[in-house]
Amino acid sequence: MLFVGGIPTVLDRWLQQAIHQILSPLWEGEFSAHSYGFRPGRSAAQAVKAAQGHIQSGKRWVVDLDLEKFFDRVNHDVVMARVARKVKDGRMLKLIRRYLESGIMQGGVVEARSEGTPQGGPLSPVLSNILLDDLDKELEKRGHRFCRYADDCNIYVGSRRAGERVMASLSRFLQEQLKLTVNPKKSAVDRPWKRKFLGFSMTAHRKSRIRVAPQAVERFKGDLREKFRQGRGRNLRAFLESLKPKLRGWASYFSVAETRTVFEDLDQWLRRKLRCLEWRKWKKPRTRMRKLIALGLDRERARESAFNGRGPWWNAGASHLNQALPTSYFRRRGLISLLEEVNWCTTLREQRSL
């Protein structure tokens, strides 16, 4: 068994899926109700909703645990001991261990694997849940309120002091029992509205509301900036068509957010980036003047705007380009609204829950 660049071959993926279909039913009924990752009928949105419930109940401090390079650091002996609790077939256990220890081909050189799980295939998620189920059971035994999605775990407590005690004791438990290390740089005891969980955060109101974490917004903008760089000189309709999967996917994932201002702001930011893109295409001042006149500006204003000497971003936010390229201009060419997509996803979710 060999993974090229860490990605399993088609045959290996097929075999891993077969193993997954055997392992998953054995544990699914016993997994914690507070575990949401890689499980049928469960989602990140449900985990975030549960976290909101814990905060609204008065647990307004969070122990945000980040496991250092979790999928790269899983101890093979520890995870196999957990699998062997239910799987008694020696051939199956041997096959699973072979997948765990399978080498990775990088640049034509095979690198042996002594720890970690095979990423990019169906087997890694179920093995991670089997291993971290011990953490879930420990948290339940202690009576903690928590949410876990794969290796992302948040525990909600009533005070900073309680959170610091939980952080210290869980760090010891993870190290001693599961051979896992808590990353001190990314883990913290803090207010939930100062941390992020699965790309979301909370407001500081007594009845806390779900919002998109600022880090998630900046990451989204960074991804789009790269796409806009690639879109320079392209046909606008074709470019907007290429953006649709990204915009719809992001809006669908974050549609559980209850504060919608961020989506309005992103819609405005997107339109400004598009105006900037069009302005760059026109290149020369005389071309810009001609285009502005064709788009409805009077000759004098078009001339002043085209020869103002300002950069593309400034012009994209100025009134002359907003008038020449209004929202309707981009809508006719295929631009979708994040806010409208989020509202549509919310309505659809509410209808399904009826």
mmCIF file of C-alpha atoms in Angstrom:
data_model
loop_
_atom_site.group_PDB
_atom_site.id
_atom_site.type_symbol
_atom_site.label_atom_id
_atom_site.label_comp_id
_atom_site.label_asym_id
_atom_site.label_seq_id
_atom_site.Cartn_x
_atom_site.Cartn_y
_atom_site.Cartn_z
ATOM 1 C CA MET A 1 0.000 0.000 0.000
ATOM 2 C CA LEU A 2 1.402 3.363 -1.018
ATOM 3 C CA PHE A 3 0.042 6.877 -0.932
ATOM 4 C CA VAL A 4 1.262 9.226 -3.672
ATOM 5 C CA GLY A 5 1.791 12.640 -2.087
ATOM 6 C CA GLY A 6 -0.370 11.454 0.825
ATOM 7 C CA ILE A 7 -3.380 10.719 -1.444
ATOM 8 C CA PRO A 8 -4.533 7.069 -1.591
ATOM 9 C CA THR A 9 -4.973 5.330 -4.931
ATOM 10 C CA VAL A 10 -8.449 4.489 -6.251
ATOM 11 C CA LEU A 11 -8.146 0.857 -5.101
ATOM 12 C CA ASP A 12 -6.974 1.909 -1.651
ATOM 13 C CA ARG A 13 -9.836 4.372 -1.339
ATOM 14 C CA TRP A 14 -12.266 1.589 -2.265
ATOM 15 C CA LEU A 15 -10.799 -0.752 0.367
ATOM 16 C CA GLN A 16 -10.764 2.004 2.996
ATOM 17 C CA GLN A 17 -14.419 2.746 2.304
ATOM 18 C CA ALA A 18 -15.233 -0.948 2.771
ATOM 19 C CA ILE A 19 -13.414 -0.933 6.145
ATOM 20 C CA HIS A 20 -15.218 2.280 7.093
ATOM 21 C CA GLN A 21 -18.590 0.645 6.407
ATOM 22 C CA ILE A 22 -17.647 -2.178 8.761
ATOM 23 C CA LEU A 23 -16.193 -0.043 11.570
ATOM 24 C CA SER A 24 -18.691 2.823 11.621
ATOM 25 C CA PRO A 25 -21.817 0.805 12.632
ATOM 26 C CA LEU A 26 -19.877 -0.882 15.452
ATOM 27 C CA TRP A 27 -19.216 2.444 17.174
ATOM 28 C CA GLU A 28 -21.896 4.812 15.896
ATOM 29 C CA GLY A 29 -24.474 3.853 18.518
ATOM 30 C CA GLU A 30 -21.973 4.425 21.337
ATOM 31 C CA PHE A 31 -20.383 7.670 20.173
ATOM 32 C CA SER A 32 -21.109 10.724 22.306
ATOM 33 C CA ALA A 33 -24.091 12.939 21.508
ATOM 34 C CA HIS A 34 -21.628 15.839 21.743
ATOM 35 C CA SER A 35 -19.509 14.551 18.827
ATOM 36 C CA TYR A 36 -20.512 16.023 15.456
ATOM 37 C CA GLY A 37 -17.680 15.423 12.997
ATOM 38 C CA PHE A 38 -17.774 12.790 10.222
ATOM 39 C CA ARG A 39 -20.996 11.209 11.478
ATOM 40 C CA PRO A 40 -24.224 10.499 9.562
ATOM 41 C CA GLY A 41 -26.958 13.050 10.169
ATOM 42 C CA ARG A 42 -24.613 15.422 11.990
ATOM 43 C CA SER A 43 -23.014 18.660 10.857
ATOM 44 C CA ALA A 44 -20.879 21.623 11.831
ATOM 45 C CA ALA A 45 -24.047 23.749 12.030
ATOM 46 C CA GLN A 46 -25.452 21.448 14.715
ATOM 47 C CA ALA A 47 -22.192 21.687 16.685
ATOM 48 C CA VAL A 48 -22.278 25.490 16.561
ATOM 49 C CA LYS A 49 -25.942 25.552 17.620
ATOM 50 C CA ALA A 50 -25.109 23.280 20.572
ATOM 51 C CA ALA A 51 -22.218 25.568 21.545
ATOM 52 C CA GLN A 52 -24.598 28.529 21.473
ATOM 53 C CA GLY A 53 -26.932 26.664 23.831
ATOM 54 C CA HIS A 54 -24.123 26.071 26.331
ATOM 55 C CA ILE A 55 -23.193 29.761 26.287
ATOM 56 C CA GLN A 56 -26.787 30.923 26.689
ATOM 57 C CA SER A 57 -27.171 28.593 29.676
ATOM 58 C CA GLY A 58 -24.525 30.624 31.537
ATOM 59 C CA LYS A 59 -21.285 28.858 30.580
ATOM 60 C CA ARG A 60 -19.647 32.014 29.273
ATOM 61 C CA TRP A 61 -16.030 30.823 29.288
ATOM 62 C CA VAL A 62 -14.599 28.371 26.782
ATOM 63 C CA VAL A 63 -11.669 25.968 26.941
ATOM 64 C CA ASP A 64 -10.603 25.952 23.299
ATOM 65 C CA LEU A 65 -8.474 22.836 22.744
ATOM 66 C CA ASP A 66 -6.250 22.542 19.687
ATOM 67 C CA LEU A 67 -4.476 19.211 19.282
ATOM 68 C CA GLU A 68 -1.059 19.729 17.769
ATOM 69 C CA LYS A 69 -0.914 18.237 14.239
ATOM 70 C CA PHE A 70 -3.532 15.697 15.284
ATOM 71 C CA PHE A 71 -3.805 13.649 12.069
ATOM 72 C CA ASP A 72 -0.007 13.587 11.742
ATOM 73 C CA ARG A 73 0.672 12.607 15.366
ATOM 74 C CA VAL A 74 -1.852 9.827 16.110
ATOM 75 C CA ASN A 75 -0.069 6.971 17.880
ATOM 76 C CA HIS A 76 -0.672 3.730 15.975
ATOM 77 C CA ASP A 77 -0.574 1.462 19.020
ATOM 78 C CA VAL A 78 -3.066 3.628 20.901
ATOM 79 C CA VAL A 79 -5.602 3.794 18.062
ATOM 80 C CA MET A 80 -5.242 0.060 17.282
ATOM 81 C CA ALA A 81 -5.893 -0.774 20.944
ATOM 82 C CA ARG A 82 -9.192 1.148 20.684
ATOM 83 C CA VAL A 83 -10.126 -0.573 17.423
ATOM 84 C CA ALA A 84 -9.345 -4.003 18.931
ATOM 85 C CA ARG A 85 -11.981 -3.440 21.637
ATOM 86 C CA LYS A 86 -14.670 -4.292 19.073
ATOM 87 C CA VAL A 87 -12.849 -5.812 16.101
ATOM 88 C CA LYS A 88 -11.642 -9.332 16.904
ATOM 89 C CA ASP A 89 -10.734 -10.450 13.374
ATOM 90 C CA GLY A 90 -6.937 -10.538 13.219
ATOM 91 C CA ARG A 91 -6.887 -10.102 9.429
ATOM 92 C CA MET A 92 -8.952 -6.925 9.656
ATOM 93 C CA LEU A 93 -6.733 -5.531 12.410
ATOM 94 C CA LYS A 94 -3.641 -6.317 10.344
ATOM 95 C CA LEU A 95 -5.125 -4.591 7.287
ATOM 96 C CA ILE A 96 -5.992 -1.436 9.270
ATOM 97 C CA ARG A 97 -2.484 -1.292 10.750
ATOM 98 C CA ARG A 98 -0.972 -1.685 7.293
ATOM 99 C CA TYR A 99 -2.934 1.352 6.149
ATOM 100 C CA LEU A 100 -1.747 3.308 9.172
ATOM 101 C CA GLU A 101 1.867 2.389 8.463
ATOM 102 C CA SER A 102 1.698 2.680 4.663
ATOM 103 C CA GLY A 103 4.429 4.816 3.142
ATOM 104 C CA ILE A 104 4.049 8.117 1.315
ATOM 105 C CA MET A 105 5.712 8.776 -2.040
ATOM 106 C CA GLN A 106 7.148 12.284 -2.262
ATOM 107 C CA GLY A 107 9.138 13.215 -5.367
ATOM 108 C CA GLY A 108 9.666 9.558 -6.249
ATOM 109 C CA VAL A 109 11.006 8.708 -2.761
ATOM 110 C CA VAL A 110 9.012 6.534 -0.356
ATOM 111 C CA GLU A 111 8.820 7.893 3.189
ATOM 112 C CA ALA A 112 7.887 5.461 5.958
ATOM 113 C CA ARG A 113 5.120 6.429 8.382
ATOM 114 C CA SER A 114 5.551 5.703 12.112
ATOM 115 C CA GLU A 115 2.640 7.832 13.350
ATOM 116 C CA GLY A 116 -0.433 9.610 12.000
ATOM 117 C CA THR A 117 -3.458 8.471 10.006
ATOM 118 C CA PRO A 118 -3.810 8.235 6.197
ATOM 119 C CA GLN A 119 -5.341 11.530 5.119
ATOM 120 C CA GLY A 120 -7.420 12.041 2.004
ATOM 121 C CA GLY A 121 -9.242 8.720 2.392
ATOM 122 C CA PRO A 122 -12.395 7.477 4.137
ATOM 123 C CA LEU A 123 -10.579 5.611 6.940
ATOM 124 C CA SER A 124 -8.971 8.532 8.776
ATOM 125 C CA PRO A 125 -12.219 10.204 9.989
ATOM 126 C CA VAL A 126 -13.662 7.083 11.631
ATOM 127 C CA LEU A 127 -10.317 6.226 13.264
ATOM 128 C CA SER A 128 -10.089 9.756 14.673
ATOM 129 C CA ASN A 129 -13.579 9.453 16.157
ATOM 130 C CA ILE A 130 -12.768 6.048 17.664
ATOM 131 C CA LEU A 131 -9.641 7.465 19.291
ATOM 132 C CA LEU A 132 -11.216 10.689 20.545
ATOM 133 C CA ASP A 133 -14.278 8.887 21.878
ATOM 134 C CA ASP A 134 -12.161 8.290 24.994
ATOM 135 C CA LEU A 135 -11.904 12.075 25.380
ATOM 136 C CA ASP A 136 -15.676 12.423 24.959
ATOM 137 C CA LYS A 137 -16.347 9.774 27.608
ATOM 138 C CA GLU A 138 -13.927 11.459 30.007
ATOM 139 C CA LEU A 139 -15.644 14.816 29.543
ATOM 140 C CA GLU A 140 -19.062 13.238 30.055
ATOM 141 C CA LYS A 141 -17.862 11.472 33.198
ATOM 142 C CA ARG A 142 -16.743 14.830 34.592
ATOM 143 C CA GLY A 143 -20.103 16.411 33.715
ATOM 144 C CA HIS A 144 -18.710 19.019 31.316
ATOM 145 C CA ARG A 145 -20.663 20.750 28.577
ATOM 146 C CA PHE A 146 -18.737 20.455 25.347
ATOM 147 C CA CYS A 147 -18.847 20.178 21.559
ATOM 148 C CA ARG A 148 -16.361 18.234 19.482
ATOM 149 C CA TYR A 149 -15.994 18.192 15.708
ATOM 150 C CA ALA A 150 -13.133 15.851 14.752
ATOM 151 C CA ASP A 151 -10.073 17.209 16.584
ATOM 152 C CA ASP A 152 -11.703 20.608 17.271
ATOM 153 C CA CYS A 153 -13.060 20.519 20.839
ATOM 154 C CA ASN A 154 -14.585 23.314 22.940
ATOM 155 C CA ILE A 155 -15.547 22.879 26.610
ATOM 156 C CA TYR A 156 -17.833 25.502 28.187
ATOM 157 C CA VAL A 157 -17.408 26.443 31.837
ATOM 158 C CA GLY A 158 -18.589 29.128 34.259
ATOM 159 C CA SER A 159 -15.317 30.909 35.104
ATOM 160 C CA ARG A 160 -11.739 31.435 33.970
ATOM 161 C CA ARG A 161 -10.392 29.577 36.996
ATOM 162 C CA ALA A 162 -12.535 26.541 36.213
ATOM 163 C CA GLY A 163 -11.383 26.718 32.599
ATOM 164 C CA GLU A 164 -7.719 26.777 33.567
ATOM 165 C CA ARG A 165 -8.208 23.709 35.776
ATOM 166 C CA VAL A 166 -9.962 21.891 32.921
ATOM 167 C CA MET A 167 -7.230 22.864 30.455
ATOM 168 C CA ALA A 168 -4.470 21.553 32.734
ATOM 169 C CA SER A 169 -6.204 18.263 33.595
ATOM 170 C CA LEU A 170 -7.254 17.533 29.997
ATOM 171 C CA SER A 171 -3.746 18.244 28.720
ATOM 172 C CA ARG A 172 -2.446 15.591 31.125
ATOM 173 C CA PHE A 173 -5.200 13.156 30.170
ATOM 174 C CA LEU A 174 -4.553 13.539 26.436
ATOM 175 C CA GLN A 175 -0.800 13.139 26.867
ATOM 176 C CA GLU A 176 -0.939 10.162 29.235
ATOM 177 C CA GLN A 177 -3.917 8.240 27.851
ATOM 178 C CA LEU A 178 -3.988 9.060 24.133
ATOM 179 C CA LYS A 179 -0.392 10.234 23.503
ATOM 180 C CA LEU A 180 -1.686 13.505 22.066
ATOM 181 C CA THR A 181 -0.299 16.977 22.689
ATOM 182 C CA VAL A 182 -2.292 20.182 23.215
ATOM 183 C CA ASN A 183 -0.878 23.064 21.180
ATOM 184 C CA PRO A 184 -0.325 25.849 23.754
ATOM 185 C CA LYS A 185 -0.072 28.559 21.080
ATOM 186 C CA LYS A 186 -3.502 27.836 19.584
ATOM 187 C CA SER A 187 -5.334 26.661 22.717
ATOM 188 C CA ALA A 188 -6.728 29.079 25.302
ATOM 189 C CA VAL A 189 -9.226 29.725 28.063
ATOM 190 C CA ASP A 190 -11.176 32.782 26.944
ATOM 191 C CA ARG A 191 -14.565 34.292 26.245
ATOM 192 C CA PRO A 192 -16.369 32.510 23.382
ATOM 193 C CA TRP A 193 -16.789 35.739 21.420
ATOM 194 C CA LYS A 194 -12.996 36.125 21.358
ATOM 195 C CA ARG A 195 -12.452 32.640 19.924
ATOM 196 C CA LYS A 196 -13.622 30.823 16.814
ATOM 197 C CA PHE A 197 -15.179 27.381 16.487
ATOM 198 C CA LEU A 198 -15.494 25.799 13.030
ATOM 199 C CA GLY A 199 -15.244 29.255 11.444
ATOM 200 C CA PHE A 200 -17.943 30.748 13.681
ATOM 201 C CA SER A 201 -17.913 32.918 16.769
ATOM 202 C CA MET A 202 -20.549 34.355 19.114
ATOM 203 C CA THR A 203 -21.714 37.808 20.094
ATOM 204 C CA ALA A 204 -21.211 38.974 23.689
ATOM 205 C CA HIS A 205 -24.937 39.530 24.316
ATOM 206 C CA ARG A 206 -26.616 37.722 27.190
ATOM 207 C CA LYS A 207 -28.618 35.855 24.577
ATOM 208 C CA SER A 208 -25.573 35.163 22.444
ATOM 209 C CA ARG A 209 -25.980 35.070 18.675
ATOM 210 C CA ILE A 210 -23.955 33.121 16.115
ATOM 211 C CA ARG A 211 -21.738 35.141 13.796
ATOM 212 C CA VAL A 212 -19.074 34.453 11.207
ATOM 213 C CA ALA A 213 -15.631 34.641 12.808
ATOM 214 C CA PRO A 214 -13.482 37.540 11.515
ATOM 215 C CA GLN A 215 -10.697 35.065 10.684
ATOM 216 C CA ALA A 216 -13.074 33.156 8.400
ATOM 217 C CA VAL A 217 -14.019 36.378 6.602
ATOM 218 C CA GLU A 218 -10.364 37.302 6.032
ATOM 219 C CA ARG A 219 -9.567 33.798 4.766
ATOM 220 C CA PHE A 220 -12.512 34.002 2.358
ATOM 221 C CA LYS A 221 -11.358 37.391 1.094
ATOM 222 C CA GLY A 222 -7.839 36.029 0.643
ATOM 223 C CA ASP A 223 -9.138 33.153 -1.485
ATOM 224 C CA LEU A 224 -11.194 35.564 -3.598
ATOM 225 C CA ARG A 225 -8.289 37.969 -4.049
ATOM 226 C CA GLU A 226 -6.341 35.136 -5.654
ATOM 227 C CA LYS A 227 -9.266 34.410 -7.968
ATOM 228 C CA PHE A 228 -9.522 38.090 -8.911
ATOM 229 C CA ARG A 229 -5.830 38.130 -9.807
ATOM 230 C CA GLN A 230 -6.468 35.156 -12.070
ATOM 231 C CA GLY A 231 -9.538 36.875 -13.513
ATOM 232 C CA ARG A 232 -7.777 39.933 -14.890
ATOM 233 C CA GLY A 233 -8.496 40.260 -18.579
ATOM 234 C CA ARG A 234 -11.135 37.526 -18.595
ATOM 235 C CA ASN A 235 -14.682 37.876 -19.876
ATOM 236 C CA LEU A 236 -16.830 39.149 -16.994
ATOM 237 C CA ARG A 237 -19.661 36.641 -17.473
ATOM 238 C CA ALA A 238 -17.262 33.701 -17.553
ATOM 239 C CA PHE A 239 -15.419 35.004 -14.496
ATOM 240 C CA LEU A 240 -18.631 35.453 -12.486
ATOM 241 C CA GLU A 241 -19.725 31.956 -13.492
ATOM 242 C CA SER A 242 -16.448 30.581 -12.114
ATOM 243 C CA LEU A 243 -17.082 32.378 -8.800
ATOM 244 C CA LYS A 244 -20.554 30.894 -8.229
ATOM 245 C CA PRO A 245 -19.514 27.532 -6.680
ATOM 246 C CA LYS A 246 -17.220 29.307 -4.201
ATOM 247 C CA LEU A 247 -19.809 31.925 -3.240
ATOM 248 C CA ARG A 248 -22.678 29.435 -2.930
ATOM 249 C CA GLY A 249 -20.612 26.945 -0.932
ATOM 250 C CA TRP A 250 -19.436 29.609 1.512
ATOM 251 C CA ALA A 251 -22.930 31.084 1.917
ATOM 252 C CA SER A 252 -24.440 27.638 2.488
ATOM 253 C CA TYR A 253 -21.906 26.726 5.175
ATOM 254 C CA PHE A 254 -22.249 30.025 7.060
ATOM 255 C CA SER A 255 -26.021 30.369 6.614
ATOM 256 C CA VAL A 256 -26.491 29.304 10.249
ATOM 257 C CA ALA A 257 -25.031 32.690 11.296
ATOM 258 C CA GLU A 258 -27.633 34.951 12.908
ATOM 259 C CA THR A 259 -25.895 38.275 12.276
ATOM 260 C CA ARG A 260 -26.180 39.147 8.592
ATOM 261 C CA THR A 261 -24.256 42.431 8.333
ATOM 262 C CA VAL A 262 -21.109 40.542 7.334
ATOM 263 C CA PHE A 263 -22.837 39.204 4.209
ATOM 264 C CA GLU A 264 -24.001 42.697 3.188
ATOM 265 C CA ASP A 265 -20.455 44.001 3.694
ATOM 266 C CA LEU A 266 -18.997 41.159 1.632
ATOM 267 C CA ASP A 267 -21.497 41.806 -1.170
ATOM 268 C CA GLN A 268 -20.358 45.454 -1.267
ATOM 269 C CA TRP A 269 -16.694 44.380 -1.166
ATOM 270 C CA LEU A 270 -17.264 41.957 -4.051
ATOM 271 C CA ARG A 271 -18.889 44.625 -6.211
ATOM 272 C CA ARG A 272 -16.031 47.012 -5.509
ATOM 273 C CA LYS A 273 -13.504 44.328 -6.501
ATOM 274 C CA LEU A 274 -15.432 43.780 -9.730
ATOM 275 C CA ARG A 275 -15.450 47.508 -10.509
ATOM 276 C CA CYS A 276 -11.732 47.505 -9.859
ATOM 277 C CA LEU A 277 -11.366 44.579 -12.271
ATOM 278 C CA GLU A 278 -13.291 46.407 -15.006
ATOM 279 C CA TRP A 279 -11.344 49.641 -14.452
ATOM 280 C CA ARG A 280 -8.060 47.747 -14.901
ATOM 281 C CA LYS A 281 -9.305 46.230 -18.163
ATOM 282 C CA TRP A 282 -9.862 49.674 -19.676
ATOM 283 C CA LYS A 283 -6.174 50.530 -19.035
ATOM 284 C CA LYS A 284 -5.766 53.910 -20.821
ATOM 285 C CA PRO A 285 -7.547 57.108 -19.686
ATOM 286 C CA ARG A 286 -9.103 57.671 -23.123
ATOM 287 C CA THR A 287 -10.512 54.142 -23.121
ATOM 288 C CA ARG A 288 -11.919 54.750 -19.631
ATOM 289 C CA MET A 289 -13.506 57.990 -20.754
ATOM 290 C CA ARG A 290 -15.126 56.314 -23.740
ATOM 291 C CA LYS A 291 -16.427 53.441 -21.569
ATOM 292 C CA LEU A 292 -17.851 55.772 -18.915
ATOM 293 C CA ILE A 293 -19.705 57.775 -21.552
ATOM 294 C CA ALA A 294 -21.112 54.566 -23.039
ATOM 295 C CA LEU A 295 -22.291 53.571 -19.552
ATOM 296 C CA GLY A 296 -24.284 56.788 -19.103
ATOM 297 C CA LEU A 297 -21.971 59.443 -17.618
ATOM 298 C CA ASP A 298 -21.948 62.879 -19.223
ATOM 299 C CA ARG A 299 -18.833 63.777 -21.202
ATOM 300 C CA GLU A 300 -17.350 66.271 -18.720
ATOM 301 C CA ARG A 301 -17.723 63.993 -15.713
ATOM 302 C CA ALA A 302 -16.407 61.012 -17.676
ATOM 303 C CA ARG A 303 -13.329 63.016 -18.707
ATOM 304 C CA GLU A 304 -12.588 64.180 -15.126
ATOM 305 C CA SER A 305 -13.038 60.660 -13.784
ATOM 306 C CA ALA A 306 -10.912 58.988 -16.447
ATOM 307 C CA PHE A 307 -8.010 61.427 -16.008
ATOM 308 C CA ASN A 308 -8.114 61.781 -12.188
ATOM 309 C CA GLY A 309 -4.797 59.909 -11.732
ATOM 310 C CA ARG A 310 -6.145 57.785 -8.874
ATOM 311 C CA GLY A 311 -5.607 54.042 -8.538
ATOM 312 C CA PRO A 312 -8.103 51.286 -9.427
ATOM 313 C CA TRP A 313 -9.241 50.618 -5.829
ATOM 314 C CA TRP A 314 -9.986 54.296 -5.168
ATOM 315 C CA ASN A 315 -11.933 54.613 -8.414
ATOM 316 C CA ALA A 316 -13.835 51.398 -7.660
ATOM 317 C CA GLY A 317 -15.227 53.059 -4.537
ATOM 318 C CA ALA A 318 -15.899 56.461 -6.129
ATOM 319 C CA SER A 319 -19.356 57.672 -7.144
ATOM 320 C CA HIS A 320 -18.620 57.842 -10.869
ATOM 321 C CA LEU A 321 -17.839 54.122 -11.140
ATOM 322 C CA ASN A 322 -20.721 53.186 -8.817
ATOM 323 C CA GLN A 323 -23.032 55.103 -11.149
ATOM 324 C CA ALA A 324 -21.530 53.612 -14.309
ATOM 325 C CA LEU A 325 -21.389 50.065 -12.911
ATOM 326 C CA PRO A 326 -24.333 49.708 -10.487
ATOM 327 C CA THR A 327 -25.355 46.460 -8.796
ATOM 328 C CA SER A 328 -27.801 45.718 -11.619
ATOM 329 C CA TYR A 329 -24.927 45.762 -14.152
ATOM 330 C CA PHE A 330 -23.224 42.841 -12.403
ATOM 331 C CA ARG A 331 -26.479 41.042 -11.643
ATOM 332 C CA ARG A 332 -27.324 40.950 -15.351
ATOM 333 C CA ARG A 333 -23.965 39.320 -15.978
ATOM 334 C CA GLY A 334 -24.408 36.604 -13.366
ATOM 335 C CA LEU A 335 -23.272 37.957 -9.991
ATOM 336 C CA ILE A 336 -25.079 36.312 -7.071
ATOM 337 C CA SER A 337 -25.658 37.927 -3.683
ATOM 338 C CA LEU A 338 -24.198 36.230 -0.594
ATOM 339 C CA LEU A 339 -26.963 37.730 1.551
ATOM 340 C CA GLU A 340 -29.687 36.385 -0.731
ATOM 341 C CA GLU A 341 -28.020 32.960 -0.856
ATOM 342 C CA VAL A 342 -27.827 32.856 2.957
ATOM 343 C CA ASN A 343 -31.480 33.869 3.284
ATOM 344 C CA TRP A 344 -32.478 31.200 0.762
ATOM 345 C CA CYS A 345 -30.498 28.505 2.624
ATOM 346 C CA THR A 346 -32.112 29.558 5.914
ATOM 347 C CA THR A 347 -35.620 29.391 4.428
ATOM 348 C CA LEU A 348 -34.906 25.973 2.933
ATOM 349 C CA ARG A 349 -33.591 24.676 6.262
ATOM 350 C CA GLU A 350 -36.678 25.954 8.093
ATOM 351 C CA GLN A 351 -38.987 24.303 5.569
ATOM 352 C CA ARG A 352 -37.199 20.966 5.961
ATOM 353 C CA SER A 353 -37.543 21.149 9.761
ATOM 354 C CA LEU A 354 -41.343 21.506 9.557
#
